[in-house]
GROMACS .gro file of C-alpha atoms in nm:
model
  435
    1UNK     CA    1   1.066  -1.415  -3.620
    2UNK     CA    2   1.330  -1.249  -3.398
    3UNK     CA    3   1.497  -0.919  -3.482
    4UNK     CA    4   1.876  -0.895  -3.530
    5UNK     CA    5   1.895  -0.740  -3.183
    6UNK     CA    6   1.714  -1.036  -3.020
    7UNK     CA    7   1.924  -1.286  -3.217
    8UNK     CA    8   2.247  -1.124  -3.091
    9UNK     CA    9   2.116  -1.135  -2.731
   10UNK     CA   10   2.026  -1.503  -2.774
   11UNK     CA   11   2.377  -1.567  -2.912
   12UNK     CA   12   2.540  -1.385  -2.615
   13UNK     CA   13   2.326  -1.585  -2.372
   14UNK     CA   14   2.433  -1.911  -2.540
   15UNK     CA   15   2.805  -1.832  -2.485
   16UNK     CA   16   2.979  -2.015  -2.200
   17UNK     CA   17   3.010  -1.818  -1.876
   18UNK     CA   18   3.360  -1.664  -1.865
   19UNK     CA   19   3.391  -1.603  -2.242
   20UNK     CA   20   3.524  -1.266  -2.352
   21UNK     CA   21   3.328  -1.085  -2.622
   22UNK     CA   22   3.390  -0.773  -2.829
   23UNK     CA   23   3.186  -0.548  -3.059
   24UNK     CA   24   3.404  -0.647  -3.356
   25UNK     CA   25   3.373  -1.021  -3.284
   26UNK     CA   26   2.990  -1.002  -3.248
   27UNK     CA   27   2.961  -0.791  -3.565
   28UNK     CA   28   3.167  -1.046  -3.761
   29UNK     CA   29   3.000  -1.355  -3.610
   30UNK     CA   30   2.641  -1.231  -3.654
   31UNK     CA   31   2.708  -1.033  -3.977
   32UNK     CA   32   2.573  -0.706  -3.840
   33UNK     CA   33   2.712  -0.352  -3.815
   34UNK     CA   34   2.934  -0.260  -3.519
   35UNK     CA   35   2.666  -0.012  -3.405
   36UNK     CA   36   2.406  -0.292  -3.384
   37UNK     CA   37   2.655  -0.517  -3.200
   38UNK     CA   38   2.740  -0.236  -2.954
   39UNK     CA   39   2.371  -0.169  -2.875
   40UNK     CA   40   2.308  -0.543  -2.817
   41UNK     CA   41   2.610  -0.569  -2.582
   42UNK     CA   42   2.481  -0.268  -2.383
   43UNK     CA   43   2.137  -0.434  -2.354
   44UNK     CA   44   2.309  -0.761  -2.244
   45UNK     CA   45   2.481  -0.557  -1.973
   46UNK     CA   46   2.142  -0.420  -1.857
   47UNK     CA   47   2.008  -0.777  -1.845
   48UNK     CA   48   2.313  -0.877  -1.638
   49UNK     CA   49   2.436  -1.129  -1.896
   50UNK     CA   50   2.775  -0.960  -1.935
   51UNK     CA   51   2.996  -0.718  -1.745
   52UNK     CA   52   3.233  -0.469  -1.912
   53UNK     CA   53   3.554  -0.378  -1.733
   54UNK     CA   54   3.802  -0.110  -1.833
   55UNK     CA   55   4.134  -0.248  -1.967
   56UNK     CA   56   3.991  -0.604  -1.951
   57UNK     CA   57   3.693  -0.610  -2.188
   58UNK     CA   58   3.342  -0.756  -2.178
   59UNK     CA   59   3.290  -1.091  -2.005
   60UNK     CA   60   2.992  -1.327  -2.013
   61UNK     CA   61   2.883  -1.362  -1.648
   62UNK     CA   62   2.640  -1.591  -1.471
   63UNK     CA   63   2.279  -1.469  -1.502
   64UNK     CA   64   2.139  -1.455  -1.151
   65UNK     CA   65   1.790  -1.564  -1.053
   66UNK     CA   66   1.584  -1.335  -0.832
   67UNK     CA   67   1.638  -1.567  -0.533
   68UNK     CA   68   2.016  -1.524  -0.526
   69UNK     CA   69   2.039  -1.173  -0.667
   70UNK     CA   70   2.245  -1.066  -0.364
   71UNK     CA   71   2.539  -1.270  -0.496
   72UNK     CA   72   2.783  -1.067  -0.704
   73UNK     CA   73   3.041  -1.174  -0.961
   74UNK     CA   74   3.402  -1.057  -0.931
   75UNK     CA   75   3.350  -0.861  -1.255
   76UNK     CA   76   3.068  -0.663  -1.088
   77UNK     CA   77   3.289  -0.602  -0.781
   78UNK     CA   78   3.558  -0.450  -1.008
   79UNK     CA   79   3.301  -0.203  -1.147
   80UNK     CA   80   3.154  -0.118  -0.805
   81UNK     CA   81   3.492  -0.023  -0.653
   82UNK     CA   82   3.659   0.121  -0.971
   83UNK     CA   83   3.918  -0.153  -0.944
   84UNK     CA   84   4.211  -0.259  -1.157
   85UNK     CA   85   4.260  -0.629  -1.233
   86UNK     CA   86   4.619  -0.733  -1.157
   87UNK     CA   87   4.583  -1.104  -1.236
   88UNK     CA   88   4.338  -1.393  -1.278
   89UNK     CA   89   4.125  -1.215  -1.541
   90UNK     CA   90   3.981  -1.544  -1.664
   91UNK     CA   91   3.805  -1.594  -1.327
   92UNK     CA   92   3.616  -1.262  -1.326
   93UNK     CA   93   3.287  -1.431  -1.425
   94UNK     CA   94   3.281  -1.635  -1.101
   95UNK     CA   95   3.036  -1.556  -0.821
   96UNK     CA   96   3.162  -1.485  -0.471
   97UNK     CA   97   2.988  -1.647  -0.174
   98UNK     CA   98   3.116  -1.411   0.099
   99UNK     CA   99   3.378  -1.147   0.162
  100UNK     CA  100   3.634  -1.150   0.443
  101UNK     CA  101   3.804  -0.837   0.580
  102UNK     CA  102   4.167  -0.912   0.656
  103UNK     CA  103   4.220  -0.705   0.971
  104UNK     CA  104   4.373  -0.982   1.185
  105UNK     CA  105   4.674  -1.213   1.218
  106UNK     CA  106   4.749  -1.425   0.909
  107UNK     CA  107   4.652  -1.761   1.067
  108UNK     CA  108   4.320  -1.618   1.197
  109UNK     CA  109   4.248  -1.462   0.858
  110UNK     CA  110   4.294  -1.797   0.682
  111UNK     CA  111   4.044  -1.967   0.917
  112UNK     CA  112   3.771  -1.750   0.763
  113UNK     CA  113   3.899  -1.758   0.404
  114UNK     CA  114   3.785  -2.045   0.186
  115UNK     CA  115   3.698  -2.120  -0.178
  116UNK     CA  116   3.461  -1.867  -0.333
  117UNK     CA  117   3.548  -1.593  -0.078
  118UNK     CA  118   3.687  -1.250  -0.153
  119UNK     CA  119   3.961  -1.142   0.089
  120UNK     CA  120   3.969  -0.762   0.132
  121UNK     CA  121   4.313  -0.672   0.263
  122UNK     CA  122   4.592  -0.410   0.235
  123UNK     CA  123   4.955  -0.466   0.122
  124UNK     CA  124   5.008  -0.803   0.296
  125UNK     CA  125   5.181  -1.009   0.028
  126UNK     CA  126   5.175  -1.341   0.220
  127UNK     CA  127   4.798  -1.303   0.286
  128UNK     CA  128   4.743  -1.253  -0.091
  129UNK     CA  129   4.926  -1.579  -0.167
  130UNK     CA  130   4.759  -1.785   0.109
  131UNK     CA  131   4.412  -1.666   0.006
  132UNK     CA  132   4.471  -1.768  -0.358
  133UNK     CA  133   4.595  -2.110  -0.250
  134UNK     CA  134   4.277  -2.149  -0.039
  135UNK     CA  135   4.065  -2.083  -0.350
  136UNK     CA  136   3.971  -1.722  -0.269
  137UNK     CA  137   4.004  -1.407  -0.479
  138UNK     CA  138   4.186  -1.102  -0.338
  139UNK     CA  139   4.092  -0.733  -0.328
  140UNK     CA  140   4.387  -0.514  -0.232
  141UNK     CA  141   4.285  -0.178  -0.082
  142UNK     CA  142   4.479   0.148  -0.061
  143UNK     CA  143   4.603   0.127  -0.422
  144UNK     CA  144   4.880  -0.125  -0.337
  145UNK     CA  145   5.028  -0.382  -0.576
  146UNK     CA  146   5.129  -0.746  -0.524
  147UNK     CA  147   5.425  -0.958  -0.643
  148UNK     CA  148   5.465  -1.098  -0.996
  149UNK     CA  149   5.458  -1.449  -0.843
  150UNK     CA  150   5.115  -1.381  -0.693
  151UNK     CA  151   4.987  -1.244  -1.025
  152UNK     CA  152   5.106  -1.559  -1.205
  153UNK     CA  153   4.950  -1.776  -0.933
  154UNK     CA  154   4.620  -1.589  -0.978
  155UNK     CA  155   4.635  -1.647  -1.357
  156UNK     CA  156   4.704  -2.020  -1.313
  157UNK     CA  157   4.418  -2.062  -1.061
  158UNK     CA  158   4.167  -1.840  -1.250
  159UNK     CA  159   4.118  -1.635  -0.932
  160UNK     CA  160   4.117  -1.254  -0.968
  161UNK     CA  161   4.350  -1.023  -0.780
  162UNK     CA  162   4.197  -0.675  -0.788
  163UNK     CA  163   4.345  -0.347  -0.665
  164UNK     CA  164   4.150  -0.037  -0.560
  165UNK     CA  165   4.258   0.305  -0.433
  166UNK     CA  166   3.980   0.307  -0.170
  167UNK     CA  167   4.039   0.203   0.192
  168UNK     CA  168   3.896  -0.119   0.341
  169UNK     CA  169   3.602   0.046   0.519
  170UNK     CA  170   3.492   0.237   0.206
  171UNK     CA  171   3.519  -0.077  -0.010
  172UNK     CA  172   3.307  -0.285   0.233
  173UNK     CA  173   3.048  -0.003   0.241
  174UNK     CA  174   3.037   0.017  -0.142
  175UNK     CA  175   2.989  -0.361  -0.180
  176UNK     CA  176   2.720  -0.364   0.090
  177UNK     CA  177   2.542  -0.075  -0.082
  178UNK     CA  178   2.542  -0.265  -0.415
  179UNK     CA  179   2.395  -0.577  -0.250
  180UNK     CA  180   2.137  -0.361  -0.069
  181UNK     CA  181   2.031  -0.192  -0.396
  182UNK     CA  182   1.988  -0.532  -0.559
  183UNK     CA  183   1.768  -0.649  -0.272
  184UNK     CA  184   1.538  -0.350  -0.330
  185UNK     CA  185   1.521  -0.440  -0.702
  186UNK     CA  186   1.448  -0.801  -0.609
  187UNK     CA  187   1.134  -0.693  -0.420
  188UNK     CA  188   0.981  -0.515  -0.721
  189UNK     CA  189   0.724  -0.730  -0.897
  190UNK     CA  190   0.747  -0.740  -1.275
  191UNK     CA  191   0.506  -0.880  -1.533
  192UNK     CA  192   0.749  -1.169  -1.593
  193UNK     CA  193   0.686  -1.279  -1.232
  194UNK     CA  194   0.308  -1.321  -1.267
  195UNK     CA  195   0.206  -1.348  -1.634
  196UNK     CA  196   0.021  -1.649  -1.778
  197UNK     CA  197   0.232  -1.787  -2.068
  198UNK     CA  198   0.078  -1.815  -2.413
  199UNK     CA  199   0.083  -2.196  -2.392
  200UNK     CA  200  -0.150  -2.181  -2.088
  201UNK     CA  201  -0.402  -1.931  -2.223
  202UNK     CA  202  -0.656  -1.920  -2.507
  203UNK     CA  203  -0.591  -1.711  -2.819
  204UNK     CA  204  -0.765  -1.664  -3.153
  205UNK     CA  205  -0.620  -1.624  -3.502
  206UNK     CA  206  -0.713  -1.320  -3.710
  207UNK     CA  207  -0.846  -1.539  -3.997
  208UNK     CA  208  -1.089  -1.728  -3.767
  209UNK     CA  209  -1.459  -1.638  -3.736
  210UNK     CA  210  -1.697  -1.528  -3.461
  211UNK     CA  211  -1.811  -1.892  -3.449
  212UNK     CA  212  -1.460  -1.982  -3.322
  213UNK     CA  213  -1.486  -1.705  -3.062
  214UNK     CA  214  -1.817  -1.840  -2.932
  215UNK     CA  215  -1.682  -2.196  -2.908
  216UNK     CA  216  -1.373  -2.075  -2.717
  217UNK     CA  217  -1.590  -1.855  -2.494
  218UNK     CA  218  -1.811  -2.153  -2.402
  219UNK     CA  219  -1.511  -2.377  -2.334
  220UNK     CA  220  -1.307  -2.132  -2.123
  221UNK     CA  221  -1.575  -1.887  -1.995
  222UNK     CA  222  -1.322  -1.608  -2.068
  223UNK     CA  223  -1.477  -1.287  -2.196
  224UNK     CA  224  -1.173  -1.155  -2.388
  225UNK     CA  225  -0.899  -1.307  -2.606
  226UNK     CA  226  -0.583  -1.179  -2.777
  227UNK     CA  227  -0.589  -1.209  -3.158
  228UNK     CA  228  -0.269  -1.312  -3.335
  229UNK     CA  229  -0.144  -1.382  -3.689
  230UNK     CA  230  -0.011  -1.720  -3.804
  231UNK     CA  231   0.334  -1.633  -3.660
  232UNK     CA  232   0.185  -1.518  -3.324
  233UNK     CA  233   0.216  -1.144  -3.383
  234UNK     CA  234  -0.043  -0.959  -3.172
  235UNK     CA  235  -0.288  -0.771  -3.398
  236UNK     CA  236  -0.596  -0.721  -3.179
  237UNK     CA  237  -0.818  -0.801  -2.882
  238UNK     CA  238  -1.172  -0.933  -2.901
  239UNK     CA  239  -1.434  -0.925  -2.624
  240UNK     CA  240  -1.795  -1.039  -2.582
  241UNK     CA  241  -1.908  -0.678  -2.647
  242UNK     CA  242  -1.746  -0.684  -2.994
  243UNK     CA  243  -1.948  -0.986  -3.116
  244UNK     CA  244  -2.297  -0.890  -2.995
  245UNK     CA  245  -2.540  -0.887  -3.290
  246UNK     CA  246  -2.275  -1.013  -3.539
  247UNK     CA  247  -2.305  -1.303  -3.782
  248UNK     CA  248  -2.117  -1.625  -3.686
  249UNK     CA  249  -1.943  -1.629  -4.025
  250UNK     CA  250  -1.786  -1.283  -3.987
  251UNK     CA  251  -1.408  -1.275  -3.957
  252UNK     CA  252  -1.258  -1.186  -3.620
  253UNK     CA  253  -1.025  -0.927  -3.773
  254UNK     CA  254  -1.330  -0.729  -3.893
  255UNK     CA  255  -1.475  -0.684  -3.542
  256UNK     CA  256  -1.168  -0.694  -3.310
  257UNK     CA  257  -1.006  -0.388  -3.151
  258UNK     CA  258  -0.694  -0.323  -3.359
  259UNK     CA  259  -0.358  -0.206  -3.215
  260UNK     CA  260  -0.453  -0.303  -2.858
  261UNK     CA  261  -0.272  -0.177  -2.548
  262UNK     CA  262  -0.001  -0.428  -2.453
  263UNK     CA  263   0.262  -0.471  -2.182
  264UNK     CA  264   0.617  -0.605  -2.173
  265UNK     CA  265   0.792  -0.853  -1.942
  266UNK     CA  266   0.999  -0.577  -1.777
  267UNK     CA  267   0.696  -0.358  -1.697
  268UNK     CA  268   0.629  -0.337  -1.324
  269UNK     CA  269   0.306  -0.494  -1.201
  270UNK     CA  270   0.210  -0.162  -1.035
  271UNK     CA  271   0.231   0.037  -1.361
  272UNK     CA  272   0.048  -0.241  -1.551
  273UNK     CA  273  -0.235  -0.232  -1.294
  274UNK     CA  274  -0.260   0.145  -1.318
  275UNK     CA  275  -0.271   0.131  -1.698
  276UNK     CA  276  -0.541  -0.140  -1.699
  277UNK     CA  277  -0.765   0.052  -1.459
  278UNK     CA  278  -0.707   0.384  -1.637
  279UNK     CA  279  -0.791   0.229  -1.976
  280UNK     CA  280  -1.076   0.017  -1.835
  281UNK     CA  281  -0.939  -0.318  -1.957
  282UNK     CA  282  -0.952  -0.654  -1.777
  283UNK     CA  283  -0.695  -0.845  -1.984
  284UNK     CA  284  -0.354  -0.714  -2.090
  285UNK     CA  285  -0.160  -0.900  -2.362
  286UNK     CA  286   0.217  -0.927  -2.300
  287UNK     CA  287   0.447  -0.898  -2.603
  288UNK     CA  288   0.820  -0.892  -2.683
  289UNK     CA  289   1.004  -0.619  -2.880
  290UNK     CA  290   0.863  -0.760  -3.207
  291UNK     CA  291   0.501  -0.761  -3.074
  292UNK     CA  292   0.505  -1.144  -3.064
  293UNK     CA  293   0.254  -1.252  -2.798
  294UNK     CA  294   0.421  -1.402  -2.487
  295UNK     CA  295   0.115  -1.435  -2.263
  296UNK     CA  296  -0.147  -1.233  -2.074
  297UNK     CA  297  -0.225  -1.089  -1.730
  298UNK     CA  298  -0.570  -1.021  -1.589
  299UNK     CA  299  -0.679  -0.743  -1.355
  300UNK     CA  300  -0.736  -1.009  -1.086
  301UNK     CA  301  -0.375  -1.134  -1.125
  302UNK     CA  302  -0.245  -0.779  -1.077
  303UNK     CA  303  -0.454  -0.702  -0.768
  304UNK     CA  304  -0.365  -1.037  -0.609
  305UNK     CA  305   0.007  -0.980  -0.673
  306UNK     CA  306   0.001  -0.624  -0.535
  307UNK     CA  307  -0.185  -0.728  -0.220
  308UNK     CA  308   0.059  -1.015  -0.166
  309UNK     CA  309   0.358  -0.782  -0.219
  310UNK     CA  310   0.226  -0.543   0.048
  311UNK     CA  311   0.228  -0.827   0.302
  312UNK     CA  312   0.585  -0.937   0.223
  313UNK     CA  313   0.874  -0.810   0.438
  314UNK     CA  314   1.099  -0.564   0.255
  315UNK     CA  315   1.468  -0.654   0.231
  316UNK     CA  316   1.594  -0.312   0.135
  317UNK     CA  317   1.457   0.022   0.255
  318UNK     CA  318   1.338   0.275  -0.002
  319UNK     CA  319   1.229   0.633   0.078
  320UNK     CA  320   0.869   0.502   0.091
  321UNK     CA  321   0.965   0.251   0.361
  322UNK     CA  322   1.144   0.520   0.562
  323UNK     CA  323   0.837   0.746   0.543
  324UNK     CA  324   0.600   0.463   0.644
  325UNK     CA  325   0.823   0.374   0.941
  326UNK     CA  326   0.800   0.730   1.079
  327UNK     CA  327   0.418   0.754   1.053
  328UNK     CA  328   0.214   0.724   1.373
  329UNK     CA  329  -0.167   0.718   1.353
  330UNK     CA  330  -0.362   0.924   1.606
  331UNK     CA  331  -0.734   0.989   1.647
  332UNK     CA  332  -1.015   0.735   1.617
  333UNK     CA  333  -1.295   0.946   1.474
  334UNK     CA  334  -1.094   1.195   1.269
  335UNK     CA  335  -0.772   1.053   1.122
  336UNK     CA  336  -0.456   1.243   1.219
  337UNK     CA  337  -0.104   1.119   1.136
  338UNK     CA  338   0.207   1.221   1.329
  339UNK     CA  339   0.534   1.209   1.137
  340UNK     CA  340   0.900   1.266   1.230
  341UNK     CA  341   1.141   1.414   0.973
  342UNK     CA  342   1.463   1.207   0.978
  343UNK     CA  343   1.799   1.320   0.827
  344UNK     CA  344   1.753   1.082   0.524
  345UNK     CA  345   1.441   1.277   0.423
  346UNK     CA  346   1.604   1.619   0.396
  347UNK     CA  347   1.744   1.823   0.106
  348UNK     CA  348   2.079   2.004   0.095
  349UNK     CA  349   1.939   2.281   0.321
  350UNK     CA  350   1.840   2.040   0.597
  351UNK     CA  351   1.466   2.088   0.531
  352UNK     CA  352   1.220   1.809   0.436
  353UNK     CA  353   1.267   1.719   0.068
  354UNK     CA  354   0.979   1.749  -0.181
  355UNK     CA  355   1.008   1.375  -0.247
  356UNK     CA  356   0.957   1.283   0.120
  357UNK     CA  357   0.677   1.541   0.156
  358UNK     CA  358   0.477   1.412  -0.143
  359UNK     CA  359   0.535   1.049  -0.037
  360UNK     CA  360   0.403   1.135   0.309
  361UNK     CA  361   0.082   1.285   0.165
  362UNK     CA  362   0.027   0.990  -0.073
  363UNK     CA  363   0.077   0.738   0.212
  364UNK     CA  364  -0.158   0.925   0.449
  365UNK     CA  365  -0.421   0.949   0.171
  366UNK     CA  366  -0.398   0.574   0.092
  367UNK     CA  367  -0.418   0.485   0.461
  368UNK     CA  368  -0.723   0.709   0.506
  369UNK     CA  369  -0.904   0.536   0.217
  370UNK     CA  370  -0.819   0.187   0.348
  371UNK     CA  371  -0.959   0.289   0.684
  372UNK     CA  372  -1.286   0.379   0.512
  373UNK     CA  373  -1.289   0.032   0.350
  374UNK     CA  374  -1.229   0.181   0.006
  375UNK     CA  375  -0.945  -0.064  -0.071
  376UNK     CA  376  -0.628   0.019  -0.264
  377UNK     CA  377  -0.585   0.346  -0.452
  378UNK     CA  378  -0.337   0.507  -0.691
  379UNK     CA  379  -0.247   0.878  -0.668
  380UNK     CA  380  -0.361   1.033  -0.997
  381UNK     CA  381  -0.241   1.392  -0.943
  382UNK     CA  382  -0.128   1.620  -0.664
  383UNK     CA  383  -0.125   1.997  -0.620
  384UNK     CA  384   0.085   2.146  -0.339
  385UNK     CA  385  -0.026   2.505  -0.312
  386UNK     CA  386   0.152   2.598   0.011
  387UNK     CA  387   0.472   2.463   0.167
  388UNK     CA  388   0.714   2.604   0.424
  389UNK     CA  389   1.063   2.467   0.502
  390UNK     CA  390   1.051   2.207   0.782
  391UNK     CA  391   1.383   2.121   0.942
  392UNK     CA  392   1.501   1.771   1.034
  393UNK     CA  393   1.394   1.618   1.367
  394UNK     CA  394   1.064   1.815   1.349
  395UNK     CA  395   0.739   1.632   1.422
  396UNK     CA  396   0.463   1.703   1.170
  397UNK     CA  397   0.089   1.647   1.204
  398UNK     CA  398  -0.105   1.563   0.887
  399UNK     CA  399  -0.485   1.602   0.867
  400UNK     CA  400  -0.649   1.450   0.556
  401UNK     CA  401  -1.005   1.546   0.458
  402UNK     CA  402  -1.218   1.390   0.184
  403UNK     CA  403  -1.377   1.659  -0.032
  404UNK     CA  404  -1.552   1.439  -0.288
  405UNK     CA  405  -1.583   1.067  -0.350
  406UNK     CA  406  -1.730   0.866  -0.640
  407UNK     CA  407  -1.712   0.497  -0.729
  408UNK     CA  408  -1.381   0.549  -0.912
  409UNK     CA  409  -1.224   0.870  -0.780
  410UNK     CA  410  -1.157   1.045  -0.450
  411UNK     CA  411  -1.056   1.409  -0.409
  412UNK     CA  412  -0.872   1.478  -0.084
  413UNK     CA  413  -0.739   1.786   0.092
  414UNK     CA  414  -0.439   1.785   0.331
  415UNK     CA  415  -0.321   2.025   0.600
  416UNK     CA  416   0.025   1.976   0.752
  417UNK     CA  417   0.122   2.139   1.085
  418UNK     CA  418   0.455   2.176   1.266
  419UNK     CA  419   0.336   2.218   1.628
  420UNK     CA  420   0.056   2.477   1.581
  421UNK     CA  421   0.197   2.634   1.264
  422UNK     CA  422   0.055   2.548   0.921
  423UNK     CA  423   0.350   2.439   0.700
  424UNK     CA  424   0.177   2.271   0.405
  425UNK     CA  425  -0.151   2.251   0.214
  426UNK     CA  426  -0.219   2.019  -0.077
  427UNK     CA  427  -0.494   1.853  -0.277
  428UNK     CA  428  -0.479   1.503  -0.428
  429UNK     CA  429  -0.691   1.296  -0.662
  430UNK     CA  430  -0.687   0.919  -0.609
  431UNK     CA  431  -0.813   0.654  -0.846
  432UNK     CA  432  -0.971   0.357  -0.665
  433UNK     CA  433  -0.854   0.013  -0.775
  434UNK     CA  434  -1.170  -0.182  -0.835
  435UNK     CA  435  -1.179  -0.559  -0.855
   0.00000   0.00000   0.00000
């Protein structure tokens, strides 16, 4: 059974792309309160099913797959550049294929402008008209307006004309930044990317017996199974350990682990892996908001996915990527890492930020463990007990030292020098990711 919230989201997703929706309309259609309708619309916005624009309303937009996430709808452009829609509102749900900056003669501009483009241009009325006739939308910079004829043309062609107070350069930068941010999001692996759906995995019902478990165990050779009710609600997990010394006729619900740890589709693979290792579990059930089982992931799936992700090229650069790019490994016997502080890694005082400093230590620690053939590791905690301001363009030297190492944990000490001066000391605990 779905909750009201899920039903509203399903209803929104079933609406044709381009439809306008409102809180009142959803509340009336689905017979729910306006508060419930509002919350569902906000969630639909987070899931990129709709886009809300001031003075226009909420529009059902095309849901983008991960592969083409860098494509934006005109509705999203309006929000990115704080724009005002002058005409062609009914075309805001459409996706643009490219944008053209109109800083050239009219004929030259039109050579580059075709259907699905967005022409970014100032107060050049003829260019606005020609772009619309070519099947392109128009973004007017500098806060300028256009003619009533152009607005009517935009309405008749379902092609938006948008106005923004920003200049052309700023607008292009803002749109590029939005695409860049989406590319970073695209690279993050979520459970939904790697999970095994319920239809492809083995589950047990809570009213079945240990005899059923043994049969399933023989057939699949799996050592653990999710336990669900008749309507697929997750109620437990059962493993080989739970059934040792039990009678075959005993009910599964009597021996299973109740209220098991579960994950959701939007959980990142990295946090799922950390949770599984921390809790010592090999199989994580994946549920929806109503705890209905969707599928499972195994520890092996997680490790494989993380190792694959590390080998993939990044599209967008995060602070971690910037830090990794500036690291240079010195020393064969004793590991020493040289690191340059770039302007992006500084705080408002021009010194290295705490974020960049902690990232640097975590990266050096992970690299040191890989070098010792200890595989992947997750930073469990960190104590910085000495730090001095380090200005940009400085070159730091980091010396990691292992204090203690067990099968599961490593305790490491770090000293950071700027030339010969000690500028940082820290201690970190890493948890080793076992297979």
